[in-house]
Amino acid sequence: MSTPTRIRLATPADTPGIEAVLSAAFDADIPGVVAFWREVVGRGLVRAELVAEHDGRVVGHLGLSHAWLDAEPRLVDVLVVGPLSIDPEHQDQGIGSALLDAARTEGARQLAPYLVLEGEGAYYCRKGFVPAHTYGLLPPSDRVAGDDFLASALETREPWMHGRVVYHDLWWESDAIGLFQPA
């Protein structure tokens, strides 16, 4: 009998499973995601990692990393969602939605005003995200398609919190901005 999928915070013991899921989900289309995520972790930019566990195996992963919102009065810490990856054998079972819901809960626990991400608007808007410009948020680069830069506002959001989202240097050094921009 199969056990239900459980969403939880990742532990160091989950690293091999996380990397396997990242590889299975991304390597065919976007090589290098595993190496990039290792660098994000290694530089201490991760604020939380969530995993979906099914029958004792990691079948999904969502990373939350640090960025800033360059609001007029001051910089504000925000969380970047991604990568979100689901083992191909476990896709279309609601795991991505469950990980995104858990990310909102974790973001609220960390008092972040926004979760932001680069991704397919058609998918993420069904999951409660909206184009970031709805909140006056500008993408970190013009290479990010406007409708594919998305945000979810959390409880600590205040009306003055708008402006450009600023990623850490690693995103620029790795040319990892606009990864999901359609060709």
mmCIF file of C-alpha atoms in Angstrom:
data_model
loop_
_atom_site.group_PDB
_atom_site.id
_atom_site.type_symbol
_atom_site.label_atom_id
_atom_site.label_comp_id
_atom_site.label_asym_id
_atom_site.label_seq_id
_atom_site.Cartn_x
_atom_site.Cartn_y
_atom_site.Cartn_z
ATOM 1 C CA MET A 1 0.000 0.000 0.000
ATOM 2 C CA SER A 2 1.348 3.399 -0.991
ATOM 3 C CA THR A 3 1.642 6.140 1.599
ATOM 4 C CA PRO A 4 0.472 9.686 0.902
ATOM 5 C CA THR A 5 2.994 12.253 -0.261
ATOM 6 C CA ARG A 6 4.315 14.317 2.631
ATOM 7 C CA ILE A 7 5.629 17.886 2.297
ATOM 8 C CA ARG A 8 8.331 18.877 4.770
ATOM 9 C CA LEU A 9 11.472 20.941 5.222
ATOM 10 C CA ALA A 10 14.516 19.272 3.692
ATOM 11 C CA THR A 11 17.394 17.929 5.736
ATOM 12 C CA PRO A 12 21.019 17.426 4.633
ATOM 13 C CA ALA A 13 20.235 13.727 4.157
ATOM 14 C CA ASP A 14 17.806 14.715 1.362
ATOM 15 C CA THR A 15 20.540 16.219 -0.853
ATOM 16 C CA PRO A 16 21.024 13.155 -3.110
ATOM 17 C CA GLY A 17 17.262 12.840 -3.608
ATOM 18 C CA ILE A 18 16.895 16.557 -4.283
ATOM 19 C CA GLU A 19 19.666 16.456 -6.874
ATOM 20 C CA ALA A 20 18.126 13.393 -8.537
ATOM 21 C CA VAL A 21 14.760 15.144 -8.827
ATOM 22 C CA LEU A 22 16.370 18.350 -10.133
ATOM 23 C CA SER A 23 18.284 16.357 -12.731
ATOM 24 C CA ALA A 24 15.235 14.362 -13.843
ATOM 25 C CA ALA A 25 13.075 17.484 -14.081
ATOM 26 C CA PHE A 26 15.495 19.884 -15.767
ATOM 27 C CA ASP A 27 18.559 18.342 -17.409
ATOM 28 C CA ALA A 28 16.910 17.664 -20.770
ATOM 29 C CA ASP A 29 15.791 21.283 -21.226
ATOM 30 C CA ILE A 30 17.998 23.344 -18.917
ATOM 31 C CA PRO A 31 21.298 21.622 -18.191
ATOM 32 C CA GLY A 32 23.239 22.847 -15.192
ATOM 33 C CA VAL A 33 20.374 23.366 -12.747
ATOM 34 C CA VAL A 34 21.869 20.893 -10.256
ATOM 35 C CA ALA A 35 25.269 22.624 -10.330
ATOM 36 C CA PHE A 36 23.621 26.041 -10.019
ATOM 37 C CA TRP A 37 21.522 24.920 -7.039
ATOM 38 C CA ARG A 38 24.626 23.476 -5.362
ATOM 39 C CA GLU A 39 26.215 26.915 -5.697
ATOM 40 C CA VAL A 40 23.115 28.646 -4.259
ATOM 41 C CA VAL A 41 23.274 26.281 -1.279
ATOM 42 C CA GLY A 42 27.054 26.626 -0.966
ATOM 43 C CA ARG A 43 26.883 30.404 -0.845
ATOM 44 C CA GLY A 44 24.291 30.353 1.920
ATOM 45 C CA LEU A 45 21.545 31.957 -0.162
ATOM 46 C CA VAL A 46 18.937 29.307 0.618
ATOM 47 C CA ARG A 47 16.305 30.361 3.111
ATOM 48 C CA ALA A 48 14.433 27.042 2.981
ATOM 49 C CA GLU A 49 14.165 23.872 0.943
ATOM 50 C CA LEU A 50 10.944 21.919 0.844
ATOM 51 C CA VAL A 51 10.637 18.340 -0.303
ATOM 52 C CA ALA A 52 7.779 16.094 -1.253
ATOM 53 C CA GLU A 53 8.405 12.604 0.089
ATOM 54 C CA HIS A 54 6.546 9.543 -1.140
ATOM 55 C CA ASP A 55 7.253 6.041 0.182
ATOM 56 C CA GLY A 56 10.465 7.310 1.788
ATOM 57 C CA ARG A 57 11.800 8.862 -1.442
ATOM 58 C CA VAL A 58 12.129 12.512 -2.458
ATOM 59 C CA VAL A 59 9.814 13.041 -5.439
ATOM 60 C CA GLY A 60 9.600 16.834 -5.407
ATOM 61 C CA HIS A 61 11.650 19.846 -4.355
ATOM 62 C CA LEU A 62 11.168 23.570 -4.046
ATOM 63 C CA GLY A 63 13.902 26.003 -3.113
ATOM 64 C CA LEU A 64 13.419 29.398 -1.492
ATOM 65 C CA SER A 65 16.376 31.731 -1.767
ATOM 66 C CA HIS A 66 17.093 35.296 -0.785
ATOM 67 C CA ALA A 67 16.711 38.413 -2.906
ATOM 68 C CA TRP A 68 15.858 42.048 -2.254
ATOM 69 C CA LEU A 69 13.149 44.396 -3.308
ATOM 70 C CA ASP A 70 14.610 47.830 -4.045
ATOM 71 C CA ALA A 71 11.717 49.820 -2.595
ATOM 72 C CA GLU A 72 12.103 53.575 -2.378
ATOM 73 C CA PRO A 73 12.429 53.853 1.410
ATOM 74 C CA ARG A 74 14.736 50.834 1.830
ATOM 75 C CA LEU A 75 15.717 47.361 0.663
ATOM 76 C CA VAL A 76 13.242 44.654 1.646
ATOM 77 C CA ASP A 77 14.086 40.949 1.894
ATOM 78 C CA VAL A 78 11.976 38.778 -0.420
ATOM 79 C CA LEU A 79 12.069 35.096 -1.309
ATOM 80 C CA VAL A 80 12.710 33.668 -4.758
ATOM 81 C CA VAL A 81 10.823 30.465 -5.510
ATOM 82 C CA GLY A 82 12.804 28.007 -7.533
ATOM 83 C CA PRO A 83 13.687 25.675 -8.714
ATOM 84 C CA LEU A 84 10.428 23.777 -8.406
ATOM 85 C CA SER A 85 10.937 20.245 -9.595
ATOM 86 C CA ILE A 86 8.827 17.113 -9.555
ATOM 87 C CA ASP A 87 10.041 13.655 -10.513
ATOM 88 C CA PRO A 88 8.470 12.975 -13.932
ATOM 89 C CA GLU A 89 6.803 9.803 -12.614
ATOM 90 C CA HIS A 90 4.979 11.864 -9.983
ATOM 91 C CA GLN A 91 3.869 14.862 -12.034
ATOM 92 C CA ASP A 92 0.205 15.842 -12.363
ATOM 93 C CA GLN A 93 -0.574 14.565 -8.861
ATOM 94 C CA GLY A 94 -0.825 17.942 -7.086
ATOM 95 C CA ILE A 95 2.708 17.835 -5.662
ATOM 96 C CA GLY A 96 3.728 21.152 -7.238
ATOM 97 C CA SER A 97 0.636 22.838 -5.803
ATOM 98 C CA ALA A 98 1.322 21.360 -2.376
ATOM 99 C CA LEU A 99 4.946 22.567 -2.479
ATOM 100 C CA LEU A 100 3.830 26.080 -3.510
ATOM 101 C CA ASP A 101 1.286 26.160 -0.658
ATOM 102 C CA ALA A 102 4.030 25.087 1.762
ATOM 103 C CA ALA A 103 6.291 27.799 0.314
ATOM 104 C CA ARG A 104 3.658 30.434 1.145
ATOM 105 C CA THR A 105 3.427 29.093 4.681
ATOM 106 C CA GLU A 106 7.224 29.127 5.040
ATOM 107 C CA GLY A 107 7.459 32.607 3.501
ATOM 108 C CA ALA A 108 4.888 33.897 5.969
ATOM 109 C CA ARG A 109 6.792 32.233 8.824
ATOM 110 C CA GLN A 110 9.909 34.094 7.667
ATOM 111 C CA LEU A 111 7.915 37.360 7.456
ATOM 112 C CA ALA A 112 8.629 37.795 3.743
ATOM 113 C CA PRO A 113 6.224 40.186 2.007
ATOM 114 C CA TYR A 114 6.510 38.408 -1.349
ATOM 115 C CA LEU A 115 7.423 35.191 -3.039
ATOM 116 C CA VAL A 116 8.691 35.913 -6.556
ATOM 117 C CA LEU A 117 9.577 33.600 -9.406
ATOM 118 C CA GLU A 118 10.375 33.281 -13.067
ATOM 119 C CA GLY A 119 8.146 30.699 -14.679
ATOM 120 C CA GLU A 120 5.308 29.949 -17.012
ATOM 121 C CA GLY A 121 2.501 32.345 -16.184
ATOM 122 C CA ALA A 122 -0.128 29.931 -17.451
ATOM 123 C CA TYR A 123 0.906 27.374 -14.810
ATOM 124 C CA TYR A 124 1.716 29.580 -11.834
ATOM 125 C CA CYS A 125 -1.304 31.876 -12.177
ATOM 126 C CA ARG A 126 -3.466 28.792 -11.624
ATOM 127 C CA LYS A 127 -1.491 28.269 -8.410
ATOM 128 C CA GLY A 128 -2.217 31.691 -6.896
ATOM 129 C CA PHE A 129 0.603 33.777 -8.369
ATOM 130 C CA VAL A 130 -0.027 36.898 -10.441
ATOM 131 C CA PRO A 131 2.162 38.911 -12.795
ATOM 132 C CA ALA A 132 4.526 40.754 -10.445
ATOM 133 C CA HIS A 133 3.742 44.114 -12.022
ATOM 134 C CA THR A 134 0.317 43.770 -10.355
ATOM 135 C CA TYR A 135 2.131 44.754 -7.141
ATOM 136 C CA GLY A 136 4.482 47.222 -8.823
ATOM 137 C CA LEU A 137 7.369 44.729 -8.845
ATOM 138 C CA LEU A 138 9.872 44.969 -11.669
ATOM 139 C CA PRO A 139 11.913 41.950 -12.788
ATOM 140 C CA PRO A 140 15.637 41.874 -12.096
ATOM 141 C CA SER A 141 16.369 42.073 -15.832
ATOM 142 C CA ASP A 142 14.599 42.971 -19.051
ATOM 143 C CA ARG A 143 15.411 39.411 -20.212
ATOM 144 C CA VAL A 144 12.604 38.154 -17.979
ATOM 145 C CA ALA A 145 9.334 38.197 -19.884
ATOM 146 C CA GLY A 146 6.854 40.430 -18.030
ATOM 147 C CA ASP A 147 4.064 37.873 -17.706
ATOM 148 C CA ASP A 148 6.541 35.202 -16.615
ATOM 149 C CA PHE A 149 7.836 37.204 -13.654
ATOM 150 C CA LEU A 150 5.295 36.373 -10.984
ATOM 151 C CA ALA A 151 4.605 37.129 -7.349
ATOM 152 C CA SER A 152 2.507 36.009 -4.450
ATOM 153 C CA ALA A 153 1.903 38.643 -1.778
ATOM 154 C CA LEU A 154 2.074 37.478 1.827
ATOM 155 C CA GLU A 155 0.676 38.951 5.040
ATOM 156 C CA THR A 156 3.577 41.324 5.753
ATOM 157 C CA ARG A 157 3.291 43.087 2.378
ATOM 158 C CA GLU A 158 2.697 46.819 2.692
ATOM 159 C CA PRO A 159 1.560 49.202 -0.081
ATOM 160 C CA TRP A 160 4.941 50.983 -0.270
ATOM 161 C CA MET A 161 6.714 47.706 -1.064
ATOM 162 C CA HIS A 162 7.209 48.007 -4.801
ATOM 163 C CA GLY A 163 10.176 48.468 -7.104
ATOM 164 C CA ARG A 164 12.811 46.299 -8.747
ATOM 165 C CA VAL A 165 13.639 42.835 -7.439
ATOM 166 C CA VAL A 166 17.412 42.419 -7.093
ATOM 167 C CA TYR A 167 19.030 38.992 -7.249
ATOM 168 C CA HIS A 168 22.338 38.087 -5.625
ATOM 169 C CA ASP A 169 25.521 38.163 -7.708
ATOM 170 C CA LEU A 170 25.393 34.418 -8.341
ATOM 171 C CA TRP A 171 22.426 34.793 -10.695
ATOM 172 C CA TRP A 172 24.381 37.307 -12.775
ATOM 173 C CA GLU A 173 27.660 35.360 -12.635
ATOM 174 C CA SER A 174 25.851 32.212 -13.789
ATOM 175 C CA ASP A 175 23.727 33.986 -16.401
ATOM 176 C CA ALA A 176 20.727 32.422 -14.663
ATOM 177 C CA ILE A 177 18.262 35.252 -15.161
ATOM 178 C CA GLY A 178 15.521 34.734 -17.659
ATOM 179 C CA LEU A 179 16.071 30.959 -17.669
ATOM 180 C CA PHE A 180 12.425 30.357 -18.430
ATOM 181 C CA GLN A 181 11.995 33.103 -21.001
ATOM 182 C CA PRO A 182 10.494 31.629 -24.170
ATOM 183 C CA ALA A 183 12.938 31.544 -27.090
#
